[in-house]
Amino acid sequence: MRICILGGDGYLGWPTAMHFAARGHDVVAVDNGAKRSWEESVDVVPLDPVPTLEERAEHWRRGWRRPIEVVHGDIAGDPGLMHGICRDFKPDAIIHYAEQPSAPFSMMNQESALYTQHNNVQGNLNVMFAMRDHCPDAHLIKLGTMGEYGTPNIDIEEGWLELEHKGRRDRVLYPKKPHSLYHLSKVHDSHNLEFACRVWNLRVTDLNQGVVYGIETPEMDGDPMLCTSFHYDDIFGTVLNRFVVQAVIGMPLTVYGNGRQTRGYLNIRDTLQCVELAALNPSQPGEFRVYNQFTEQFSIMELARRVQKAALNLGHVVTLQHVANPRAEQEDHYYKAVHAGLLELGLKPHLLDDEVLVGMLERAEAAAGRVSEVGLLPRVSWRHGLQEESAPCTAAVS
Ligand SMILES: NC(=O)c1ccc[n+]([C@@H]2O[C@H](COP(=O)([O-])OP(=O)(O)OC[C@H]3O[C@@H](n4cnc5c(N)ncnc54)[C@H](O)[C@@H]3O)[C@@H](O)[C@H]2O)c1
C-alpha cells in the first residue's frame, strides 16, 4: 500500500512509519516539527534525546531498509499541502496523528486552547478536503482518544449509540462529554469526519485510543538513532511514564486526587497492530467506523501500586503521595467501555505485566541522570490555567 503518515516525527508517528516500511509498504511521513517547539515553550524534553525525523529516516535508509520519504509541512496552516500530497502520492491510506495531543497544554491559557483547536480541527478539515478532491477512495485512519467520551454513567459503546426516543429508534454518534479543550478538538474532528463520510462518501476509521505506554518496537531494535520520545512531564508525559521516572529517582509517586480515576491503556506495540489492522481492513465508502483502541483499564491507584511493586524488584522502595487534583474530573465514576472491534479484526494484546514495568524502570534508571524536575508536579490547573507554583502535596500513602 501507499501510506501517508501525518505526524511522522511524533511518539507514535515514527514507530508507525518504520512498522509499515518494514512490511514493504511505500511510506511518506509528514510533520512540521511543531511538537519540538511546544516542548521548548513549556521547558521540557523527552528523557532520551530524539534525533530529527530527517536524521532517523536517513539512518533507517542507510541500513538497506525500504526508505521512508519525509515531507516537512504544516497540514493545518498550509491548506495546499495535503492537496499536493493526495494528488501526487495518491495514498491508499492516510494515518492521521498530526495534532496537538496534550490536555494540559490546551488548558494552560486562552492562546494554547485556541492554538490546539485551530491546529487540530483545521488540519483535519484540510485532510478531508484534499481526500475529497484527489483520492476519495483512500482510507483515513484518524487518531481520536477515549477521553472524548469522558466518564458517562452508562457503558461506552464504539462511537455509535442505538437510541429509542418516544417510540422511534435511531443510531446516533455516541454523546461525548470530554474533560479538556484538547479532547473537545477530537470530538469536533469526529463530527466533521462523520459528515465527510455521509456527504462525500469518504471512508474513515476513527480510533478512540487509550493512553499508550512503552517505547520499544521490533523495528527500533535498541538503536538510539531510531528511538521515539519518552515524556514523563506534566504536559506531554503520561501518568505511567511519570510514575516510572519518579520511582527511579526516589520521589514519591504523585497520585492526582484519590486516584480512583479509571481509563483505558495499551502498549505501543498494540497501537501499531491496531493501525495496521485498520489499514488492511478498510471501512466501506461512506462508512464512519469507530473502534475503541485500548486493551486494559486501570485506575491511577492501581498503576501506582503496580509500579511500586515492580520497582521493589529492582531495589527501589517507593512511596505514594496524593496531590490536589489539578484537573476538573470525576474521581469516583462508573467506567465500562466496549473494545471489541479491533479484537475481532485479530488484535493480540500485549498486556501490562511486571516484565514490561521492569523493562520501563530499567530504561529510566539508565537515563536517571537526565531527569529534570520541571513538570514532576502538575503546573496546569483546569480552573485557573498555568500556575507559577506546582500543586502542593496533600497526603502521603505508604
Ligand atoms: N500518545 C498517546 O497516549 C495517545 C493517546 C490517545 C490519542 N493519541 C493521539 O495520537 C496522535 C499521536 O500522538 P503522539 O503521542 O504521537 O503525539 P506527538 O505530539 O508525539 O505527535 C504528533 C506529531 O504531529 C505533529 N504535528 C502536529 N500538528 C501538526 C501540523 N499542523 N502539521 C504537521 N505536523 C503536525 C507534531 O509535530 C508531532 O510530531 C495524536 O493525535 C494524539 O492526540 C495519543
Short mmCIF file of C-alpha atoms and ligand atoms in Angstrom, two decimals:
data_model
loop_
_atom_site.label_atom_id
_atom_site.label_comp_id
_atom_site.label_asym_id
_atom_site.label_seq_id
_atom_site.Cartn_x
_atom_site.Cartn_y
_atom_site.Cartn_z
CA MET A 1 0.00 0.00 0.00
CA ARG A 2 0.89 3.64 -0.31
CA ILE A 3 0.66 5.01 3.21
CA CYS A 4 0.87 8.63 4.30
CA ILE A 5 1.62 9.17 7.98
CA LEU A 6 0.74 12.62 9.30
CA GLY A 7 2.71 13.50 12.44
CA GLY A 8 5.62 11.24 11.43
CA ASP A 9 8.08 12.90 13.84
CA GLY A 10 5.87 12.13 16.84
CA TYR A 11 5.90 9.50 19.58
CA LEU A 12 3.57 7.23 17.59
CA GLY A 13 4.19 8.54 14.07
CA TRP A 14 7.83 7.48 13.75
CA PRO A 15 7.35 3.88 15.01
CA THR A 16 4.33 3.62 12.69
CA ALA A 17 6.40 4.79 9.71
CA MET A 18 9.05 2.12 10.42
CA HIS A 19 6.39 -0.54 11.03
CA PHE A 20 4.78 -0.04 7.61
CA ALA A 21 8.06 0.44 5.72
CA ALA A 22 9.41 -2.79 7.25
CA ARG A 23 6.38 -4.61 5.86
CA GLY A 24 7.03 -3.45 2.31
CA HIS A 25 4.65 -0.51 2.05
CA ASP A 26 5.55 2.85 0.47
CA VAL A 27 5.60 5.38 3.30
CA VAL A 28 5.56 9.18 3.34
CA ALA A 29 5.94 10.79 6.77
CA VAL A 30 4.71 14.38 7.12
CA ASP A 31 5.49 16.70 10.04
CA ASN A 32 6.14 20.38 10.73
CA GLY A 33 8.25 19.82 13.87
CA ALA A 34 5.62 21.58 15.99
CA LYS A 35 5.97 19.16 18.90
CA ARG A 36 9.60 20.15 19.38
CA SER A 37 8.66 23.83 19.69
CA TRP A 38 5.79 23.07 22.11
CA GLU A 39 8.29 21.15 24.27
CA GLU A 40 10.58 24.18 24.32
CA SER A 41 7.71 26.50 25.20
CA VAL A 42 6.95 24.54 28.39
CA ASP A 43 10.58 23.80 29.22
CA VAL A 44 10.55 20.02 28.83
CA VAL A 45 12.42 17.43 26.75
CA PRO A 46 11.96 13.68 26.32
CA LEU A 47 14.06 11.52 28.66
CA ASP A 48 16.38 10.34 25.86
CA PRO A 49 17.42 12.72 23.05
CA VAL A 50 15.41 12.06 19.89
CA PRO A 51 17.13 12.61 16.51
CA THR A 52 15.18 14.70 14.00
CA LEU A 53 12.77 12.99 11.62
CA GLU A 54 15.20 13.56 8.73
CA GLU A 55 18.09 12.03 10.71
CA ARG A 56 16.04 8.99 11.69
CA ALA A 57 14.77 8.46 8.13
CA GLU A 58 18.34 8.75 6.79
CA HIS A 59 19.67 6.28 9.39
CA TRP A 60 16.81 3.90 8.56
CA ARG A 61 17.61 4.08 4.82
CA ARG A 62 21.34 3.52 5.37
CA GLY A 63 20.51 0.16 6.96
CA TRP A 64 19.35 -1.02 3.49
CA ARG A 65 15.75 -0.73 4.56
CA ARG A 66 12.80 0.44 2.45
CA PRO A 67 13.09 4.25 2.52
CA ILE A 68 10.67 6.48 4.41
CA GLU A 69 10.07 9.68 2.47
CA VAL A 70 9.93 12.81 4.64
CA VAL A 71 7.81 15.87 3.89
CA HIS A 72 8.25 18.92 6.11
CA GLY A 73 5.00 20.90 6.24
CA ASP A 74 2.09 22.18 8.28
CA ILE A 75 -1.17 20.37 7.50
CA ALA A 76 -3.23 22.99 9.36
CA GLY A 77 -1.53 26.24 8.36
CA ASP A 78 -0.91 25.33 4.71
CA PRO A 79 -4.24 24.38 3.10
CA GLY A 80 -2.46 23.36 -0.14
CA LEU A 81 -0.07 20.86 1.47
CA MET A 82 -2.45 17.91 1.70
CA HIS A 83 -3.85 18.66 -1.78
CA GLY A 84 -0.33 18.27 -3.20
CA ILE A 85 0.34 15.06 -1.24
CA CYS A 86 -3.02 13.47 -2.10
CA ARG A 87 -2.71 14.46 -5.79
CA ASP A 88 0.90 13.34 -6.29
CA PHE A 89 1.36 10.42 -3.88
CA LYS A 90 -2.20 9.06 -4.23
CA PRO A 91 -2.22 7.29 -0.85
CA ASP A 92 -4.29 4.16 -0.24
CA ALA A 93 -4.35 5.04 3.46
CA ILE A 94 -3.66 8.17 5.50
CA ILE A 95 -2.85 7.69 9.17
CA HIS A 96 -3.53 10.99 10.87
CA TYR A 97 -1.64 11.60 14.13
CA ALA A 98 -0.70 15.24 13.44
CA GLU A 99 -2.45 17.07 16.25
CA GLN A 100 -1.58 18.86 19.47
CA PRO A 101 -2.06 15.85 21.79
CA SER A 102 -1.90 17.25 25.32
CA ALA A 103 -4.88 18.07 27.54
CA PRO A 104 -2.81 20.20 30.00
CA PHE A 105 -1.27 22.14 27.08
CA SER A 106 -4.76 23.02 25.84
CA MET A 107 -5.78 24.15 29.34
CA MET A 108 -2.78 26.47 30.01
CA ASN A 109 -4.39 29.66 28.72
CA GLN A 110 -6.62 31.13 26.01
CA GLU A 111 -3.79 31.17 23.46
CA SER A 112 -2.92 27.49 23.92
CA ALA A 113 -6.60 26.50 23.75
CA LEU A 114 -7.14 28.47 20.54
CA TYR A 115 -3.96 27.06 19.05
CA THR A 116 -4.97 23.50 19.91
CA GLN A 117 -8.43 23.74 18.44
CA HIS A 118 -7.25 25.61 15.30
CA ASN A 119 -4.36 23.26 14.68
CA ASN A 120 -6.37 20.10 15.21
CA VAL A 121 -9.72 20.97 13.64
CA GLN A 122 -8.26 22.93 10.72
CA GLY A 123 -5.63 20.29 9.93
CA ASN A 124 -8.29 17.58 9.91
CA LEU A 125 -10.55 19.67 7.64
CA ASN A 126 -7.64 20.19 5.23
CA VAL A 127 -7.12 16.42 5.09
CA MET A 128 -10.83 15.84 4.42
CA PHE A 129 -10.98 18.32 1.53
CA ALA A 130 -7.77 17.04 -0.06
CA MET A 131 -9.10 13.48 0.08
CA ARG A 132 -12.42 14.52 -1.42
CA ASP A 133 -10.71 16.25 -4.33
CA HIS A 134 -7.80 13.89 -5.12
CA CYS A 135 -8.18 10.45 -3.54
CA PRO A 136 -11.81 9.92 -2.48
CA ASP A 137 -11.34 6.16 -2.30
CA ALA A 138 -8.40 6.35 0.14
CA HIS A 139 -8.98 5.26 3.74
CA LEU A 140 -8.42 7.78 6.52
CA ILE A 141 -7.33 6.29 9.84
CA LYS A 142 -7.75 9.11 12.32
CA LEU A 143 -6.47 9.04 15.88
CA GLY A 144 -9.06 10.15 18.38
CA THR A 145 -8.99 9.38 22.09
CA MET A 146 -11.01 7.53 24.70
CA GLY A 147 -11.01 10.87 26.55
CA GLU A 148 -13.59 12.12 24.04
CA TYR A 149 -16.24 10.12 25.89
CA GLY A 150 -15.47 11.40 29.38
CA THR A 151 -16.86 9.22 32.16
CA PRO A 152 -20.56 8.67 31.40
CA ASN A 153 -22.70 6.74 33.83
CA ILE A 154 -23.61 4.24 31.10
CA ASP A 155 -21.48 1.80 29.08
CA ILE A 156 -19.28 3.45 26.44
CA GLU A 157 -20.04 1.97 23.02
CA GLU A 158 -17.76 2.07 19.97
CA GLY A 159 -18.62 5.51 18.63
CA TRP A 160 -22.31 4.94 17.96
CA LEU A 161 -25.37 4.54 20.19
CA GLU A 162 -28.67 2.83 19.36
CA LEU A 163 -31.33 5.11 20.75
CA GLU A 164 -35.05 4.76 21.36
CA HIS A 165 -36.89 8.05 21.81
CA LYS A 166 -40.66 8.45 22.06
CA GLY A 167 -41.21 5.08 20.45
CA ARG A 168 -38.82 5.63 17.48
CA ARG A 169 -35.31 4.26 17.03
CA ASP A 170 -32.16 5.75 15.52
CA ARG A 171 -28.38 5.22 15.50
CA VAL A 172 -26.57 8.36 16.62
CA LEU A 173 -22.97 9.36 17.36
CA TYR A 174 -22.29 8.48 20.99
CA PRO A 175 -22.82 11.66 23.09
CA LYS A 176 -19.45 12.86 24.31
CA LYS A 177 -18.57 14.82 27.44
CA PRO A 178 -14.79 15.25 27.39
CA HIS A 179 -12.65 16.70 30.17
CA SER A 180 -10.46 19.18 28.27
CA LEU A 181 -10.40 21.54 25.30
CA TYR A 182 -7.90 19.23 23.60
CA HIS A 183 -10.31 16.31 23.89
CA LEU A 184 -13.07 18.57 22.57
CA SER A 185 -10.98 19.25 19.45
CA LYS A 186 -11.07 15.50 18.80
CA VAL A 187 -14.85 15.43 19.26
CA HIS A 188 -15.15 18.19 16.64
CA ASP A 189 -12.91 16.15 14.31
CA SER A 190 -15.12 13.10 14.76
CA HIS A 191 -18.25 15.05 13.86
CA ASN A 192 -16.57 16.59 10.80
CA LEU A 193 -15.40 13.17 9.65
CA GLU A 194 -18.81 11.56 10.08
CA PHE A 195 -20.14 14.39 7.91
CA ALA A 196 -17.47 13.73 5.26
CA CYS A 197 -18.47 10.05 5.12
CA ARG A 198 -22.19 10.80 4.96
CA VAL A 199 -21.98 13.60 2.40
CA TRP A 200 -18.82 12.89 0.35
CA ASN A 201 -18.77 9.11 0.69
CA LEU A 202 -15.27 9.12 2.21
CA ARG A 203 -14.13 6.06 4.18
CA VAL A 204 -12.88 6.75 7.68
CA THR A 205 -11.84 4.76 10.75
CA ASP A 206 -11.79 6.85 13.93
CA LEU A 207 -9.60 5.16 16.55
CA ASN A 208 -10.54 6.29 20.04
CA GLN A 209 -7.27 5.42 21.64
CA GLY A 210 -6.49 4.95 25.33
CA VAL A 211 -3.25 6.07 26.97
CA VAL A 212 -0.25 4.50 25.22
CA TYR A 213 2.85 3.31 27.12
CA GLY A 214 6.18 1.84 26.06
CA ILE A 215 8.88 2.91 23.64
CA GLU A 216 10.18 -0.40 22.32
CA THR A 217 9.09 -1.75 18.97
CA PRO A 218 10.80 -4.51 16.96
CA GLU A 219 11.96 -2.09 14.25
CA MET A 220 13.88 0.07 16.76
CA ASP A 221 15.85 -2.90 17.96
CA GLY A 222 17.58 -0.86 20.69
CA ASP A 223 19.12 1.58 18.18
CA PRO A 224 19.16 5.11 19.73
CA MET A 225 19.14 6.63 16.21
CA LEU A 226 15.71 5.06 15.64
CA CYS A 227 14.21 5.81 19.06
CA THR A 228 10.95 7.54 19.87
CA SER A 229 10.16 10.03 22.61
CA PHE A 230 9.52 9.18 26.27
CA HIS A 231 7.81 12.07 28.09
CA TYR A 232 7.32 11.98 31.84
CA ASP A 233 6.44 15.64 32.47
CA ASP A 234 3.09 17.19 33.41
CA ILE A 235 2.31 18.46 29.88
CA PHE A 236 3.27 15.72 27.42
CA GLY A 237 4.02 12.85 29.79
CA THR A 238 1.53 10.15 30.67
CA VAL A 239 0.89 9.00 34.21
CA LEU A 240 2.65 5.65 33.89
CA ASN A 241 5.81 7.24 32.48
CA ARG A 242 5.82 9.79 35.31
CA PHE A 243 5.45 7.10 37.97
CA VAL A 244 8.31 5.07 36.44
CA VAL A 245 10.65 8.08 36.47
CA GLN A 246 9.60 9.15 39.97
CA ALA A 247 10.28 5.61 41.20
CA VAL A 248 13.86 5.53 39.92
CA ILE A 249 14.80 8.96 41.29
CA GLY A 250 13.40 8.16 44.74
CA MET A 251 10.47 10.59 44.58
CA PRO A 252 7.01 9.57 45.86
CA LEU A 253 4.60 8.66 43.07
CA THR A 254 2.24 11.62 42.81
CA VAL A 255 -1.37 10.44 42.56
CA TYR A 256 -3.81 13.16 41.43
CA GLY A 257 -6.80 13.29 43.79
CA ASN A 258 -8.00 10.00 45.27
CA GLY A 259 -6.56 8.03 42.33
CA ARG A 260 -9.76 6.15 41.52
CA GLN A 261 -9.98 7.76 38.03
CA THR A 262 -10.12 4.85 35.58
CA ARG A 263 -9.02 4.90 31.94
CA GLY A 264 -8.08 2.54 29.09
CA TYR A 265 -4.38 1.81 28.35
CA LEU A 266 -2.40 -0.01 25.67
CA ASN A 267 1.16 -0.93 24.75
CA ILE A 268 2.73 0.98 21.81
CA ARG A 269 3.11 -2.38 20.02
CA ASP A 270 -0.66 -2.71 20.10
CA THR A 271 -1.11 0.79 18.63
CA LEU A 272 0.96 -0.41 15.68
CA GLN A 273 -1.07 -3.62 15.39
CA CYS A 274 -4.32 -1.65 15.53
CA VAL A 275 -3.45 0.87 12.82
CA GLU A 276 -2.16 -1.96 10.64
CA LEU A 277 -5.34 -3.99 11.16
CA ALA A 278 -7.41 -0.92 10.31
CA ALA A 279 -5.33 -0.27 7.17
CA LEU A 280 -5.57 -3.88 5.96
CA ASN A 281 -9.34 -3.98 6.62
CA PRO A 282 -10.59 -0.58 5.43
CA SER A 283 -14.04 0.77 6.16
CA GLN A 284 -16.52 0.93 3.28
CA PRO A 285 -17.09 4.05 1.16
CA GLY A 286 -19.40 6.30 3.17
CA GLU A 287 -18.73 4.40 6.41
CA PHE A 288 -17.62 6.27 9.55
CA ARG A 289 -16.26 3.34 11.55
CA VAL A 290 -15.20 3.79 15.16
CA TYR A 291 -13.09 1.50 17.31
CA ASN A 292 -12.17 1.96 20.95
CA GLN A 293 -8.44 1.26 20.91
CA PHE A 294 -7.23 0.03 24.29
CA THR A 295 -6.55 -3.35 25.82
CA GLU A 296 -6.89 -2.93 29.60
CA GLN A 297 -8.31 -0.44 32.03
CA PHE A 298 -6.69 0.70 35.28
CA SER A 299 -7.28 3.27 37.96
CA ILE A 300 -4.41 5.67 38.73
CA MET A 301 -4.03 3.99 42.13
CA GLU A 302 -3.74 0.53 40.51
CA LEU A 303 -0.99 1.83 38.24
CA ALA A 304 0.85 3.39 41.17
CA ARG A 305 0.68 0.13 43.14
CA ARG A 306 1.96 -1.86 40.15
CA VAL A 307 4.91 0.47 39.64
CA GLN A 308 5.62 0.38 43.40
CA LYS A 309 5.73 -3.44 43.32
CA ALA A 310 7.85 -3.69 40.16
CA ALA A 311 10.27 -1.04 41.50
CA LEU A 312 10.76 -3.09 44.66
CA ASN A 313 12.05 -5.97 42.46
CA LEU A 314 14.84 -3.58 41.40
CA GLY A 315 15.54 -2.49 44.98
CA HIS A 316 13.67 0.84 44.94
CA VAL A 317 11.46 1.39 47.98
CA VAL A 318 8.80 3.77 46.70
CA THR A 319 6.00 5.62 48.48
CA LEU A 320 2.81 7.13 47.07
CA GLN A 321 1.57 10.64 47.72
CA HIS A 322 -1.78 12.19 46.86
CA VAL A 323 -1.61 15.67 45.33
CA ALA A 324 -4.53 18.04 44.83
CA ASN A 325 -6.10 17.09 41.51
CA PRO A 326 -5.33 19.90 39.01
CA ARG A 327 -7.98 18.55 36.63
CA ALA A 328 -11.73 19.04 36.84
CA GLU A 329 -12.80 15.41 36.51
CA GLN A 330 -14.88 12.85 38.37
CA GLU A 331 -12.73 10.73 40.66
CA ASP A 332 -15.41 8.18 41.59
CA HIS A 333 -17.26 7.10 38.50
CA TYR A 334 -18.64 4.18 36.51
CA TYR A 335 -16.36 3.05 33.67
CA LYS A 336 -17.15 0.27 31.25
CA ALA A 337 -16.06 0.73 27.63
CA VAL A 338 -16.65 -1.74 24.81
CA HIS A 339 -13.45 -2.55 22.88
CA ALA A 340 -14.43 -5.49 20.72
CA GLY A 341 -13.92 -4.30 17.12
CA LEU A 342 -10.13 -4.49 16.94
CA LEU A 343 -10.05 -7.81 18.80
CA GLU A 344 -12.47 -9.15 16.17
CA LEU A 345 -10.07 -7.96 13.45
CA GLY A 346 -7.30 -10.01 15.08
CA LEU A 347 -5.58 -7.79 17.69
CA LYS A 348 -3.38 -9.86 20.04
CA PRO A 349 -2.84 -7.64 23.09
CA HIS A 350 0.49 -7.20 24.90
CA LEU A 351 -0.61 -6.70 28.50
CA LEU A 352 0.99 -4.61 31.24
CA ASP A 353 2.80 -7.15 33.41
CA ASP A 354 5.78 -6.95 35.80
CA GLU A 355 8.20 -7.74 32.97
CA VAL A 356 7.04 -4.73 30.93
CA LEU A 357 7.20 -2.49 34.00
CA VAL A 358 10.66 -3.70 34.99
CA GLY A 359 11.82 -3.02 31.41
CA MET A 360 10.47 0.53 31.61
CA LEU A 361 12.07 1.05 35.03
CA GLU A 362 15.44 -0.19 33.78
CA ARG A 363 15.31 2.18 30.80
CA ALA A 364 14.51 5.06 33.14
CA GLU A 365 17.28 4.01 35.56
CA ALA A 366 19.82 4.20 32.71
CA ALA A 367 18.76 7.81 32.00
CA ALA A 368 18.11 8.89 35.60
CA GLY A 369 20.93 11.46 35.44
CA ARG A 370 18.98 13.36 32.77
CA VAL A 371 15.69 13.61 34.69
CA SER A 372 14.51 17.20 35.03
CA GLU A 373 12.43 18.27 38.00
CA VAL A 374 10.33 20.51 35.75
CA GLY A 375 6.88 19.04 35.46
CA LEU A 376 7.25 16.25 38.00
CA LEU A 377 4.46 18.08 39.85
CA PRO A 378 1.49 19.50 37.91
CA ARG A 379 1.69 23.12 36.72
CA VAL A 380 -1.65 23.42 34.90
CA SER A 381 -4.92 23.79 36.77
CA TRP A 382 -8.08 23.12 34.78
CA ARG A 383 -9.83 26.01 36.52
CA HIS A 384 -7.02 28.59 36.63
CA GLY A 385 -4.58 27.65 33.85
CA LEU A 386 -0.79 27.63 34.06
CA GLN A 387 0.34 28.26 37.66
CA GLU A 388 3.62 29.67 38.94
CA GLU A 389 3.68 27.18 41.79
CA SER A 390 3.11 23.44 41.42
CA ALA A 391 0.18 21.95 43.34
CA PRO A 392 1.03 21.08 46.94
CA CYS A 393 1.02 17.50 48.16
CA THR A 394 -1.97 16.67 50.29
CA ALA A 395 -1.42 13.31 51.92
CA ALA A 396 1.12 10.54 51.94
CA VAL A 397 0.23 6.89 51.44
CA SER A 398 2.71 4.14 52.13
N1 LIG B 1 0.22 9.01 22.93
C1 LIG B 1 -0.94 8.69 23.47
O1 LIG B 1 -1.02 8.12 24.58
C2 LIG B 1 -2.21 9.00 22.72
C3 LIG B 1 -3.43 8.55 23.27
C4 LIG B 1 -4.60 8.82 22.58
C5 LIG B 1 -4.58 9.52 21.39
N2 LIG B 1 -3.39 9.96 20.89
C6 LIG B 1 -3.39 10.70 19.63
O2 LIG B 1 -2.50 10.09 18.73
C7 LIG B 1 -1.85 11.08 17.94
C8 LIG B 1 -0.34 10.93 18.06
O3 LIG B 1 0.02 11.10 19.43
P1 LIG B 1 1.54 11.23 19.86
O4 LIG B 1 1.60 10.88 21.30
O5 LIG B 1 2.38 10.52 18.88
O6 LIG B 1 1.72 12.81 19.72
P2 LIG B 1 3.02 13.62 19.28
O7 LIG B 1 2.81 15.04 19.68
O8 LIG B 1 4.26 12.97 19.74
O9 LIG B 1 2.95 13.52 17.69
C9 LIG B 1 2.17 14.38 16.90
C10 LIG B 1 3.06 14.88 15.77
O10 LIG B 1 2.26 15.68 14.90
C11 LIG B 1 2.99 16.81 14.51
N3 LIG B 1 2.03 17.86 14.17
C12 LIG B 1 1.13 18.47 14.97
N4 LIG B 1 0.44 19.40 14.31
C13 LIG B 1 0.90 19.37 13.03
C14 LIG B 1 0.59 20.10 11.88
N5 LIG B 1 -0.32 21.08 11.88
N6 LIG B 1 1.25 19.81 10.72
C15 LIG B 1 2.21 18.83 10.69
N7 LIG B 1 2.55 18.10 11.78
C16 LIG B 1 1.92 18.39 12.93
C17 LIG B 1 3.85 17.17 15.72
O11 LIG B 1 4.98 17.93 15.37
C18 LIG B 1 4.20 15.78 16.27
O12 LIG B 1 5.43 15.33 15.77
C19 LIG B 1 -2.38 12.43 18.41
O13 LIG B 1 -3.41 12.85 17.57
C20 LIG B 1 -2.91 12.13 19.79
O14 LIG B 1 -3.93 13.01 20.14
C21 LIG B 1 -2.21 9.71 21.53
#
